mmCIF file with all atom_site columns, C-alpha atoms in Angstrom:
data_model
loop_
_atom_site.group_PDB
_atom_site.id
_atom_site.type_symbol
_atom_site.label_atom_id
_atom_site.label_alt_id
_atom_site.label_comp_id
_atom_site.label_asym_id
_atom_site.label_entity_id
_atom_site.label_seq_id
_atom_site.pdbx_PDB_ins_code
_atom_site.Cartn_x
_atom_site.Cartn_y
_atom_site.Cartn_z
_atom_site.occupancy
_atom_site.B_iso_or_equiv
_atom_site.pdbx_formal_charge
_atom_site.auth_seq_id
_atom_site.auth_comp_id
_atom_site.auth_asym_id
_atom_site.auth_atom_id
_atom_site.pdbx_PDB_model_num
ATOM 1   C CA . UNK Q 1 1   ? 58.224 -58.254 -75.542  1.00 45.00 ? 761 UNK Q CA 1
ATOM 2   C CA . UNK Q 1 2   ? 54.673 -58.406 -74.850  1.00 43.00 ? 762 UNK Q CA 1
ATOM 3   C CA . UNK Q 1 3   ? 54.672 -55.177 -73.026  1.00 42.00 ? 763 UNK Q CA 1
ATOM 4   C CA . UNK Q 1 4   ? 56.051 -53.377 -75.693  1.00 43.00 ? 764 UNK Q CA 1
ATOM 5   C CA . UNK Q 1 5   ? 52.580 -54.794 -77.723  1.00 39.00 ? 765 UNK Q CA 1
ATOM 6   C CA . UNK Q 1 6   ? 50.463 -53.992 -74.647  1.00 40.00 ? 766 UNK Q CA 1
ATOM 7   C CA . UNK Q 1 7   ? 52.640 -50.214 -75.076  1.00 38.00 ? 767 UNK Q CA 1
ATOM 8   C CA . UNK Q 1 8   ? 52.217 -49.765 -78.795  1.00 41.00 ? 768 UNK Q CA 1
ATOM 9   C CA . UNK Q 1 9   ? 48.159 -51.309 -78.615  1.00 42.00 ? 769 UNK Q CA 1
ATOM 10  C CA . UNK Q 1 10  ? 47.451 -48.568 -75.751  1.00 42.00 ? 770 UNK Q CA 1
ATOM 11  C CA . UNK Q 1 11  ? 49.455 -45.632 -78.047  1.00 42.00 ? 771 UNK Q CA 1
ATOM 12  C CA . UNK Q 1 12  ? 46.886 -46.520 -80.937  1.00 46.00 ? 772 UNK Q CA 1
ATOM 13  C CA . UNK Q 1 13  ? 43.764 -45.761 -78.038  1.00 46.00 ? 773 UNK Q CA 1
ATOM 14  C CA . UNK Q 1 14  ? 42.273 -42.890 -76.701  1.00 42.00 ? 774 UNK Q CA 1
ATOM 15  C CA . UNK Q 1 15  ? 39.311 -42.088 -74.198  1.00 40.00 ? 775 UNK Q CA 1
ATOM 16  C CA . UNK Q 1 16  ? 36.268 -40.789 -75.086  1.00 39.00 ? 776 UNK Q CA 1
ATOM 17  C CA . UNK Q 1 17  ? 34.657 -38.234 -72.648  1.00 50.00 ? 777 UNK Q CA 1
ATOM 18  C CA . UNK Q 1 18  ? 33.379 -41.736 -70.965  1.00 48.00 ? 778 UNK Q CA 1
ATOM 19  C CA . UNK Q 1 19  ? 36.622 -43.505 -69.172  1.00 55.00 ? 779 UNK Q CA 1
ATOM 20  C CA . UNK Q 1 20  ? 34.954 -46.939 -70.200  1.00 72.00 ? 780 UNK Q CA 1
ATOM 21  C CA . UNK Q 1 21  ? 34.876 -45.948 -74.159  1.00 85.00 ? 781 UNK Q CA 1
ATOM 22  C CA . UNK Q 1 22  ? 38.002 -46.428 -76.659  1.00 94.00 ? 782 UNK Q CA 1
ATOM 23  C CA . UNK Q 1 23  ? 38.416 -45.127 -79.840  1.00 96.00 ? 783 UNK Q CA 1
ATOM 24  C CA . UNK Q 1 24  ? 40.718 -47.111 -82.095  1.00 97.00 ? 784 UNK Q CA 1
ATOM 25  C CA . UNK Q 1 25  ? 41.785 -47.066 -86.382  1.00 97.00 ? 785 UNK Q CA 1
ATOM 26  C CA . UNK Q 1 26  ? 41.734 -50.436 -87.945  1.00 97.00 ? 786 UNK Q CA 1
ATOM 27  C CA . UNK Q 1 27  ? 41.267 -51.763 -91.363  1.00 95.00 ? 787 UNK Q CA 1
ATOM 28  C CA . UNK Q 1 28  ? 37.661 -52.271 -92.961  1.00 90.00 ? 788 UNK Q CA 1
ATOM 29  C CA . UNK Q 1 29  ? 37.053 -55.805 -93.511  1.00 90.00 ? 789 UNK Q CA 1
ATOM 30  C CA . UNK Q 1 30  ? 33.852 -57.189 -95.618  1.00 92.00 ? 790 UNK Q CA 1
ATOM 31  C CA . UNK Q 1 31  ? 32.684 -58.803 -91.787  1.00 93.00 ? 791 UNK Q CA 1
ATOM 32  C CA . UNK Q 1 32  ? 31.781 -54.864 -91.119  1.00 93.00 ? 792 UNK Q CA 1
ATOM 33  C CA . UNK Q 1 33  ? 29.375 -54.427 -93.494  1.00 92.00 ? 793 UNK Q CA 1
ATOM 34  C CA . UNK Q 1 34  ? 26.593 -54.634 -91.281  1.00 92.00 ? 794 UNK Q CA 1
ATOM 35  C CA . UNK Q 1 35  ? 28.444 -51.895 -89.340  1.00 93.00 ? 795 UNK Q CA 1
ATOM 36  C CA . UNK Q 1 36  ? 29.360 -49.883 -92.314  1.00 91.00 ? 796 UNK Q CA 1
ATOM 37  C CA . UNK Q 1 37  ? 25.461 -49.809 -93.292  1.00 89.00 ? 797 UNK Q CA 1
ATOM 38  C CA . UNK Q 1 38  ? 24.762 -47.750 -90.235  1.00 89.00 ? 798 UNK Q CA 1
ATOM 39  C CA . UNK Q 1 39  ? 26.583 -44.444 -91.684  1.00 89.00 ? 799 UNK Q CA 1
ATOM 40  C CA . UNK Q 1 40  ? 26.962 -45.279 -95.102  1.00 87.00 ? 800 UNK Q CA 1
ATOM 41  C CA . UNK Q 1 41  ? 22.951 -45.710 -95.358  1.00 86.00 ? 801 UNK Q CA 1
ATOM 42  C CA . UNK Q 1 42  ? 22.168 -42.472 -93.711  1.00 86.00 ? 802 UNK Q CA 1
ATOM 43  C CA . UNK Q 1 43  ? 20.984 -39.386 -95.960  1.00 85.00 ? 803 UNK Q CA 1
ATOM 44  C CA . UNK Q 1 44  ? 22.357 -37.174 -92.823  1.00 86.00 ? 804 UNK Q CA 1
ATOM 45  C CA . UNK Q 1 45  ? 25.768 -38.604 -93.395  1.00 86.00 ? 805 UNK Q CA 1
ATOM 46  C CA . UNK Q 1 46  ? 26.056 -38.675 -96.742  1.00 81.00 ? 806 UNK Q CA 1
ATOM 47  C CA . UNK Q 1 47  ? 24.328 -35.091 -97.170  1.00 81.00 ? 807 UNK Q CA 1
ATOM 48  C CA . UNK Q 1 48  ? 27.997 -33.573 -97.460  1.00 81.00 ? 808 UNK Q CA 1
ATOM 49  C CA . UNK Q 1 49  ? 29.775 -36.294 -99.072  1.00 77.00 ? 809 UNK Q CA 1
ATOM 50  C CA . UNK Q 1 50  ? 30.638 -37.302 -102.892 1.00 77.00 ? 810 UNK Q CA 1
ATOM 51  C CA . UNK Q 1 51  ? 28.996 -40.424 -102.925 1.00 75.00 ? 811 UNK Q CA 1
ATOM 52  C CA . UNK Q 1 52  ? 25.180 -40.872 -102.824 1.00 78.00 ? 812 UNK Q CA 1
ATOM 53  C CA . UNK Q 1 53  ? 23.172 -43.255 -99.578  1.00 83.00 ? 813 UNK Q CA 1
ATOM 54  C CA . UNK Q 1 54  ? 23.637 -46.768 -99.902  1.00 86.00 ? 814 UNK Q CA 1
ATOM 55  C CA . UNK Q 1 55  ? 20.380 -48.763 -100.259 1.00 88.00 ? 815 UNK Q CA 1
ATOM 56  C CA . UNK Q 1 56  ? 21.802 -51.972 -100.277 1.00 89.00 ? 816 UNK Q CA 1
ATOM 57  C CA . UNK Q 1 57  ? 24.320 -54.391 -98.714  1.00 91.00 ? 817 UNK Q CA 1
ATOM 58  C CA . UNK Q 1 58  ? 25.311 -55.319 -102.108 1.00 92.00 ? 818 UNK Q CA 1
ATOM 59  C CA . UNK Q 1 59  ? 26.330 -51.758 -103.152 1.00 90.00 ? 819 UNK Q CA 1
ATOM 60  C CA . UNK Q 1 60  ? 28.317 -51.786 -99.425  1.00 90.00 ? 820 UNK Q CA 1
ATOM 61  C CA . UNK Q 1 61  ? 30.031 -55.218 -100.023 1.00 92.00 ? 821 UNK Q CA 1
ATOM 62  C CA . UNK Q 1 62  ? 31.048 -53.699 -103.463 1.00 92.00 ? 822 UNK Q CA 1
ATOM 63  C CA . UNK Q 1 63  ? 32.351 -50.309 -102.277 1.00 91.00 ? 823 UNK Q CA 1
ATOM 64  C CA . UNK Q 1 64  ? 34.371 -52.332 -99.566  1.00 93.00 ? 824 UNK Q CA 1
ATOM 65  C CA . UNK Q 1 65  ? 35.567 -54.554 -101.872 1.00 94.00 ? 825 UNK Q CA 1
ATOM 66  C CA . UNK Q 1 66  ? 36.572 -52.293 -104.531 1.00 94.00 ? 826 UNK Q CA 1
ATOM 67  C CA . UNK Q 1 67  ? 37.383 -48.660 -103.276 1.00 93.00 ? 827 UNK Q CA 1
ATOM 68  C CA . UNK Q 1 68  ? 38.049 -49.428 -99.490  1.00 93.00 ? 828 UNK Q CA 1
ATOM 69  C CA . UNK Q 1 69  ? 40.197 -52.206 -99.667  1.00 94.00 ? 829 UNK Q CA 1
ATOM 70  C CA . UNK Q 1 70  ? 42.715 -51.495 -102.229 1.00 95.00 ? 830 UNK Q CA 1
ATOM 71  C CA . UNK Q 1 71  ? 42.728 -47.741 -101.017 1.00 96.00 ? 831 UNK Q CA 1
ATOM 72  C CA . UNK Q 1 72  ? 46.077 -47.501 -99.508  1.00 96.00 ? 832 UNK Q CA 1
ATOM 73  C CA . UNK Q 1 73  ? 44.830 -45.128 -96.155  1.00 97.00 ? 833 UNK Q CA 1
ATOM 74  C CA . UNK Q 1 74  ? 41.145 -46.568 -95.593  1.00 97.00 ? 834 UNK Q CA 1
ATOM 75  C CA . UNK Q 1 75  ? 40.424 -47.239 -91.876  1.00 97.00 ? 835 UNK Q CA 1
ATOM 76  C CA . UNK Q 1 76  ? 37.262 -47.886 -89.595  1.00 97.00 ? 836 UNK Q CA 1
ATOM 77  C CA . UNK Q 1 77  ? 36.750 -45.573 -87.006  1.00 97.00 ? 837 UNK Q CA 1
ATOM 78  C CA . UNK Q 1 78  ? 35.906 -48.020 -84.110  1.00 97.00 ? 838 UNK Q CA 1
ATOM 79  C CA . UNK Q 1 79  ? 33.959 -47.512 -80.408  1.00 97.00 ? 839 UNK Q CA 1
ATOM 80  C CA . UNK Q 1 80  ? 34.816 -50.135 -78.129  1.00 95.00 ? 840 UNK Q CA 1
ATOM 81  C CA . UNK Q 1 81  ? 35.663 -51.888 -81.212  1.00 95.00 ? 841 UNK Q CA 1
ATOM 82  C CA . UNK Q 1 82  ? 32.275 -51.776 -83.195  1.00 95.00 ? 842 UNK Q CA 1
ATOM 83  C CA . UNK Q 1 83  ? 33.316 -49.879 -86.541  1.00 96.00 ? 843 UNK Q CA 1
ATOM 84  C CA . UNK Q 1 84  ? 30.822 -46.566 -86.462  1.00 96.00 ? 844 UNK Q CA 1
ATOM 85  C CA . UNK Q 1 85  ? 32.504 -44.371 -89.106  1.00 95.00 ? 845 UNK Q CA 1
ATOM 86  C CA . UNK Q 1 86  ? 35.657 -44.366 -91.530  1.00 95.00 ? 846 UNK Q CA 1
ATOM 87  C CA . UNK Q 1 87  ? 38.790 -42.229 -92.299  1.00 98.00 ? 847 UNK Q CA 1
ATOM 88  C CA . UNK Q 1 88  ? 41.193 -42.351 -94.849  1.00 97.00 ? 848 UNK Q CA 1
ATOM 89  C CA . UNK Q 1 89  ? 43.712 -40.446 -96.361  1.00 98.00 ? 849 UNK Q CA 1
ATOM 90  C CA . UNK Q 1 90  ? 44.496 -40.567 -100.410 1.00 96.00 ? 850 UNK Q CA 1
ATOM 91  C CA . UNK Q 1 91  ? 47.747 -39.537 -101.791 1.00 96.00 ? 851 UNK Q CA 1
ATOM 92  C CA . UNK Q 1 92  ? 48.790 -37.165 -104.547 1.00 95.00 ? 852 UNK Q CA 1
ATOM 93  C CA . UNK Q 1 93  ? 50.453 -37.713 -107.384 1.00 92.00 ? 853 UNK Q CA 1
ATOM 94  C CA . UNK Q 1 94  ? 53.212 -36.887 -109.426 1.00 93.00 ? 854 UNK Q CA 1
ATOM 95  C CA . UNK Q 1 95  ? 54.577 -33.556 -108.071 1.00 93.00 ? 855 UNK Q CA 1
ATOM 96  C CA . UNK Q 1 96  ? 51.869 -33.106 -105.779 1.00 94.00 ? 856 UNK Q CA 1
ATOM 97  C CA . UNK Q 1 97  ? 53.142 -36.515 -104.020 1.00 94.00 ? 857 UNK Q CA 1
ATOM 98  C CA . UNK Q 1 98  ? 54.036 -34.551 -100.911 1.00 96.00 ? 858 UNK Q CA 1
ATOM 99  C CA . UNK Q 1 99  ? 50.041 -33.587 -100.280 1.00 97.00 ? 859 UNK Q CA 1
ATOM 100 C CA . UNK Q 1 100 ? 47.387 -35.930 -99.415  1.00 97.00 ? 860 UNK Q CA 1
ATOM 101 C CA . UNK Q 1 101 ? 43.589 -35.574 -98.588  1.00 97.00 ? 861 UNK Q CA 1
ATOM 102 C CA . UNK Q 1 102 ? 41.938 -36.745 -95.558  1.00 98.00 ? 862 UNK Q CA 1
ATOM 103 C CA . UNK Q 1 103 ? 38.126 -37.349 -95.601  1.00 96.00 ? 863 UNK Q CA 1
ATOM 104 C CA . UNK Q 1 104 ? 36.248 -38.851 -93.016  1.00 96.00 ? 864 UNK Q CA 1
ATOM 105 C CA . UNK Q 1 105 ? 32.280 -40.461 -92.187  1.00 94.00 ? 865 UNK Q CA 1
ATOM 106 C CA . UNK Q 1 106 ? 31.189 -41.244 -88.438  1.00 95.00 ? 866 UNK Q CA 1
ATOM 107 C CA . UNK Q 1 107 ? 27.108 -42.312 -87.885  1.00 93.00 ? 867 UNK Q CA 1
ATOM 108 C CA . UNK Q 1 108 ? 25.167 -39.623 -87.132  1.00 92.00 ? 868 UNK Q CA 1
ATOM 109 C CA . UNK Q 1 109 ? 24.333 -40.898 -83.649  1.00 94.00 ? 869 UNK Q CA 1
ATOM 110 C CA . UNK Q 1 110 ? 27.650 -40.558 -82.632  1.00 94.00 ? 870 UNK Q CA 1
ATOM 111 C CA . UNK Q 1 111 ? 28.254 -37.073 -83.698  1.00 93.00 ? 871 UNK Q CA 1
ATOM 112 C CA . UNK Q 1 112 ? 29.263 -34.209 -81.186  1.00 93.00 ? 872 UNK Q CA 1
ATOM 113 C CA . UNK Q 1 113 ? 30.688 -36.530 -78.805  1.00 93.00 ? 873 UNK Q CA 1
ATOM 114 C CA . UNK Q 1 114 ? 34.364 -35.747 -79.822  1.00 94.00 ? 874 UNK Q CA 1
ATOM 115 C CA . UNK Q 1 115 ? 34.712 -39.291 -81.379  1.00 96.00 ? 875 UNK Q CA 1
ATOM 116 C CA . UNK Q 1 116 ? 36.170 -37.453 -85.102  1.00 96.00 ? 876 UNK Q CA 1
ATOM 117 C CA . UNK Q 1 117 ? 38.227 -35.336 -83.236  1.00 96.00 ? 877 UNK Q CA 1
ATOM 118 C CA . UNK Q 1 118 ? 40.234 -37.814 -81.803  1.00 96.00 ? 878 UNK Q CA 1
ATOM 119 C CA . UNK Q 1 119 ? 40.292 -40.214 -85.036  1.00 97.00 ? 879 UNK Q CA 1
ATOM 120 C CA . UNK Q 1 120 ? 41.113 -37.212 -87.338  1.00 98.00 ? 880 UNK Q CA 1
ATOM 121 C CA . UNK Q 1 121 ? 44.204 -36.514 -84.342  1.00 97.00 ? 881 UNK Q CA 1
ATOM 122 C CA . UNK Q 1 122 ? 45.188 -40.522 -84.580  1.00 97.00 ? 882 UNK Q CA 1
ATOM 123 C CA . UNK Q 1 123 ? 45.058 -40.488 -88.272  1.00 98.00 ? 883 UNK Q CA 1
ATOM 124 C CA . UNK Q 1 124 ? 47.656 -37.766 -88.453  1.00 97.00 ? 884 UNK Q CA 1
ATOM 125 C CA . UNK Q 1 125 ? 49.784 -39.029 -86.276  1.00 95.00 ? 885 UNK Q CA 1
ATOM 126 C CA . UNK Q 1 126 ? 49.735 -42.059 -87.809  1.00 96.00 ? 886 UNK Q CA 1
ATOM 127 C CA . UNK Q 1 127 ? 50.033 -40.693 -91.401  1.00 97.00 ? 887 UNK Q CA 1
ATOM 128 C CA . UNK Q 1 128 ? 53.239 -38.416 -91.218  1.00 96.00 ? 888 UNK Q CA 1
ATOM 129 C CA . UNK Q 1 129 ? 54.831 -41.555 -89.855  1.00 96.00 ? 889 UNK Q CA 1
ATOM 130 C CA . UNK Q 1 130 ? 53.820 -43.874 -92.178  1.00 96.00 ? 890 UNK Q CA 1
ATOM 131 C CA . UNK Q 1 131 ? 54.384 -42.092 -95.606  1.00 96.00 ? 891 UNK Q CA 1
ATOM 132 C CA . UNK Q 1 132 ? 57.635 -40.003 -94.365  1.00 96.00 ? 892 UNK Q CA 1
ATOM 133 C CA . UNK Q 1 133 ? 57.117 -38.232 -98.236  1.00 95.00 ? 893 UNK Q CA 1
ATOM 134 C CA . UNK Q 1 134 ? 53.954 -36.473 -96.986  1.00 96.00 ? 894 UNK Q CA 1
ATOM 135 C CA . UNK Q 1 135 ? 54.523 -32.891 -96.154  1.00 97.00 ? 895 UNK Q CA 1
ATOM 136 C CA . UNK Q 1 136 ? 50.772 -31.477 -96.395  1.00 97.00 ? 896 UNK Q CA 1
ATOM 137 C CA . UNK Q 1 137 ? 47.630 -33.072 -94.968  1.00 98.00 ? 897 UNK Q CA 1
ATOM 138 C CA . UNK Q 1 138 ? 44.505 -31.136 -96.545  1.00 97.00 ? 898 UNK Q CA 1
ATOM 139 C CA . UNK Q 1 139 ? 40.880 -31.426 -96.000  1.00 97.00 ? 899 UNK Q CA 1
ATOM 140 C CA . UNK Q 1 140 ? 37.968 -29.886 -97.792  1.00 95.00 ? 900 UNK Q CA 1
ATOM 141 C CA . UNK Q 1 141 ? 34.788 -29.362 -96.067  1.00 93.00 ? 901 UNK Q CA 1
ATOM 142 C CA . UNK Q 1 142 ? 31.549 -28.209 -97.211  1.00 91.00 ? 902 UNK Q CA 1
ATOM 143 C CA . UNK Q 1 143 ? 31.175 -24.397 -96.271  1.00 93.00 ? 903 UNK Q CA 1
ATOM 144 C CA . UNK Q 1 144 ? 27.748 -25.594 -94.543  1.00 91.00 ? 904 UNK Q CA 1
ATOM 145 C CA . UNK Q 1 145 ? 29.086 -28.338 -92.493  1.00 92.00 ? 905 UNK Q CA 1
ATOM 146 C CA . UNK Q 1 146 ? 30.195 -26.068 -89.370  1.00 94.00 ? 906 UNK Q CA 1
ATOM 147 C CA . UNK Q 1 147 ? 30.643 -29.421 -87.131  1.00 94.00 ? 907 UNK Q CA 1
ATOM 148 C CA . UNK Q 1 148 ? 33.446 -30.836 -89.440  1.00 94.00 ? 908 UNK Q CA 1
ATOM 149 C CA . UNK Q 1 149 ? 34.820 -27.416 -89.937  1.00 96.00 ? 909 UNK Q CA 1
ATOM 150 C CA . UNK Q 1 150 ? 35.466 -26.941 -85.830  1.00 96.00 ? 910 UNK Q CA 1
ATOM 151 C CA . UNK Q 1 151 ? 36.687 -31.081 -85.796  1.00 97.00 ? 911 UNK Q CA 1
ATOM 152 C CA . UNK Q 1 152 ? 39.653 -30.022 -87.908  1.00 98.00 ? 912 UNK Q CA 1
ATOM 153 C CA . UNK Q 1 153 ? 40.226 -26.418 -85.648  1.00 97.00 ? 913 UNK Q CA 1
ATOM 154 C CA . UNK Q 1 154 ? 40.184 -28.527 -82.727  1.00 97.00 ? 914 UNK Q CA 1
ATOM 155 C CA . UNK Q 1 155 ? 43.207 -30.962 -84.063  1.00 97.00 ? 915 UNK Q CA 1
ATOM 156 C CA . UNK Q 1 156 ? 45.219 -28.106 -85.214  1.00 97.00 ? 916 UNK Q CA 1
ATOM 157 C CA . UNK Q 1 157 ? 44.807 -27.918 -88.886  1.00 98.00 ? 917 UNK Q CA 1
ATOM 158 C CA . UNK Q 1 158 ? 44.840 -24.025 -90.387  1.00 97.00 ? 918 UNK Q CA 1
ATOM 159 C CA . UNK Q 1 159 ? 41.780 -22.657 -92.302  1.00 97.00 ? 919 UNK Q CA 1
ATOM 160 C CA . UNK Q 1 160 ? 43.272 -21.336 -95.509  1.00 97.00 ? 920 UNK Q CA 1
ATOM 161 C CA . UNK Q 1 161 ? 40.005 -19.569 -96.564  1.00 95.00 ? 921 UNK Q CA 1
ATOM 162 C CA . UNK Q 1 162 ? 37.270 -20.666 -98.844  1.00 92.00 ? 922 UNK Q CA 1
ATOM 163 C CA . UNK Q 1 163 ? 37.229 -21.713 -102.481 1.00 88.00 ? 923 UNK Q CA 1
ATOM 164 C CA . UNK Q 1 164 ? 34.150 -20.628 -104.266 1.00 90.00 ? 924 UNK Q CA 1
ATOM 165 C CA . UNK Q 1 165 ? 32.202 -23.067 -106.640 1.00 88.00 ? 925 UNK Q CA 1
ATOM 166 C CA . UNK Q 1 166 ? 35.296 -25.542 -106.024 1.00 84.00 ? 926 UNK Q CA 1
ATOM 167 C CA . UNK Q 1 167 ? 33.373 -28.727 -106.450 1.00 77.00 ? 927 UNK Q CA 1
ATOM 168 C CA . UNK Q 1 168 ? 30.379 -30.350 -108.282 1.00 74.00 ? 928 UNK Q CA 1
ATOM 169 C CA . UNK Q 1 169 ? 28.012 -32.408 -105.104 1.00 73.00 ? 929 UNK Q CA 1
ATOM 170 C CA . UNK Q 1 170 ? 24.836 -33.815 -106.280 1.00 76.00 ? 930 UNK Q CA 1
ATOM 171 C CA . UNK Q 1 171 ? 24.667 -32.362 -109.376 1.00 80.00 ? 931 UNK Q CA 1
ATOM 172 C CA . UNK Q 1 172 ? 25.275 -28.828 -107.799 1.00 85.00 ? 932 UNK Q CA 1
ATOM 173 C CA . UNK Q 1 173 ? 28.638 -26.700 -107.599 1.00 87.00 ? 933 UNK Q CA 1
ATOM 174 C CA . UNK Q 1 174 ? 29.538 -26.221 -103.792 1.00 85.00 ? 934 UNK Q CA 1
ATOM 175 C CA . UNK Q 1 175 ? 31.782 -23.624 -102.059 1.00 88.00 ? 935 UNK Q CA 1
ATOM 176 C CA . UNK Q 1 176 ? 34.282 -25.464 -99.812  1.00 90.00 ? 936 UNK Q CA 1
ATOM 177 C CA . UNK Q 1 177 ? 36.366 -24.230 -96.449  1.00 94.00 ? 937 UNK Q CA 1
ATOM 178 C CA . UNK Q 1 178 ? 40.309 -25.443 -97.493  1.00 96.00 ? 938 UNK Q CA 1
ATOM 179 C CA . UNK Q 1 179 ? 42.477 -27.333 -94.434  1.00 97.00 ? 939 UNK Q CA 1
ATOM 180 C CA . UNK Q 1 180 ? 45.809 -27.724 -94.072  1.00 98.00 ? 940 UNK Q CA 1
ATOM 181 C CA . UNK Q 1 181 ? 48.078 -28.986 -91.748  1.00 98.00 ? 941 UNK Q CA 1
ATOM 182 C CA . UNK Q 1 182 ? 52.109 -29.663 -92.055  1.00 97.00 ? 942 UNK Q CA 1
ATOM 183 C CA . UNK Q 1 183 ? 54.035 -32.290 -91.063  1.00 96.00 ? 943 UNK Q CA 1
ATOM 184 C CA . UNK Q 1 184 ? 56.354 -29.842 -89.444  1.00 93.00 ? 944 UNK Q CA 1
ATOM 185 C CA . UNK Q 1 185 ? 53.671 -29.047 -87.322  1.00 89.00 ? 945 UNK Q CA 1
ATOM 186 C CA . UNK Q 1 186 ? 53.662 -32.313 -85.696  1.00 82.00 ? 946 UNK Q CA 1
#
């Protein structure tokens, strides 16, 4: 028995280009806040996402308590089991239930190391198993943020093309790259 735990803990790891470093998915708990401060405070992080820089731990603690959570797919993306980003998946509704959106934060620091790459490849894995319903994983990126563009290449999802004026970011309407990938690609 506890082998098959030591099995299924090493299955939910991967090295980083470092042997020594591990990249692991858990759930974001309000004892990460200090953590979740790191990427969720910097303007070079949040430059290409929906929601605007934190500025205090009070805003964090309120965001972790009320959107993270109670999302059903939120997860810290952990180094050596220090949370330095998050990933999550939300669902579709209704008779877009078989598609869900992935979105996903590291710190800036840790960017270009191949740390997203390897979440973003856990968190599919992971996702097609867990909700068996889900037949389409998209992801929407920013047409100027090349570096999550070739993070989602490098896992395997398909560039559909870009949708002009698709989105409203900051009070401006952005052109986005579309993602896909299918569970029957898995």
């Amino acid at each position: 028995m506890e082998s098959d735990s030591f099995s299924n803990l090493e299955n939910l790891k991967l090295s980083n280009k470092l042997e020594d470093d591990i990249i692991t998915l858990r759930l974001l708990d309000l004892t990460d806040i200090d953590d979740f401060m790191e990427w969720f405070g910097d303007d070079n992080v949040s430059k290409f996402c929906s929601w605007d820089t934190f500025k205090s731990k009070e805003d964090a603690i309120s965001y972790v308590v009320d959107v993270a959570i109670p999302h059903p797919w939120f997860k810290a993306i952990c180094l050596n089991g220090k949370p330095i980003g998050t990933i999550s998946v939300s669902p579709f509704h209704g008779t877009d239930k078989c598609r869900g959106e992935l979105g996903y934060v590291i710190a800036s620091k840790y960017w270009g190391k191949g740390i997203a790459t390897k979440a973003v490849k856990m968190a599919v894995s992971a996702i097609f198993v867990e909700w068996p319903h889900l037949e389409r994983l998209e992801a929407v990126v920013d047409v100027d943020n090349p570096g999550s563009q070739r993070v989602l290449e490098k896992v395997g999802f398909n560039k559909e093309g870009v949708l002009r004026k698709y989105y409203l970011l900051k009070g401006k309407t952005k052109d986005i790259v579309m993602f896909s990938i299918l569970s029957s690609d898995q």
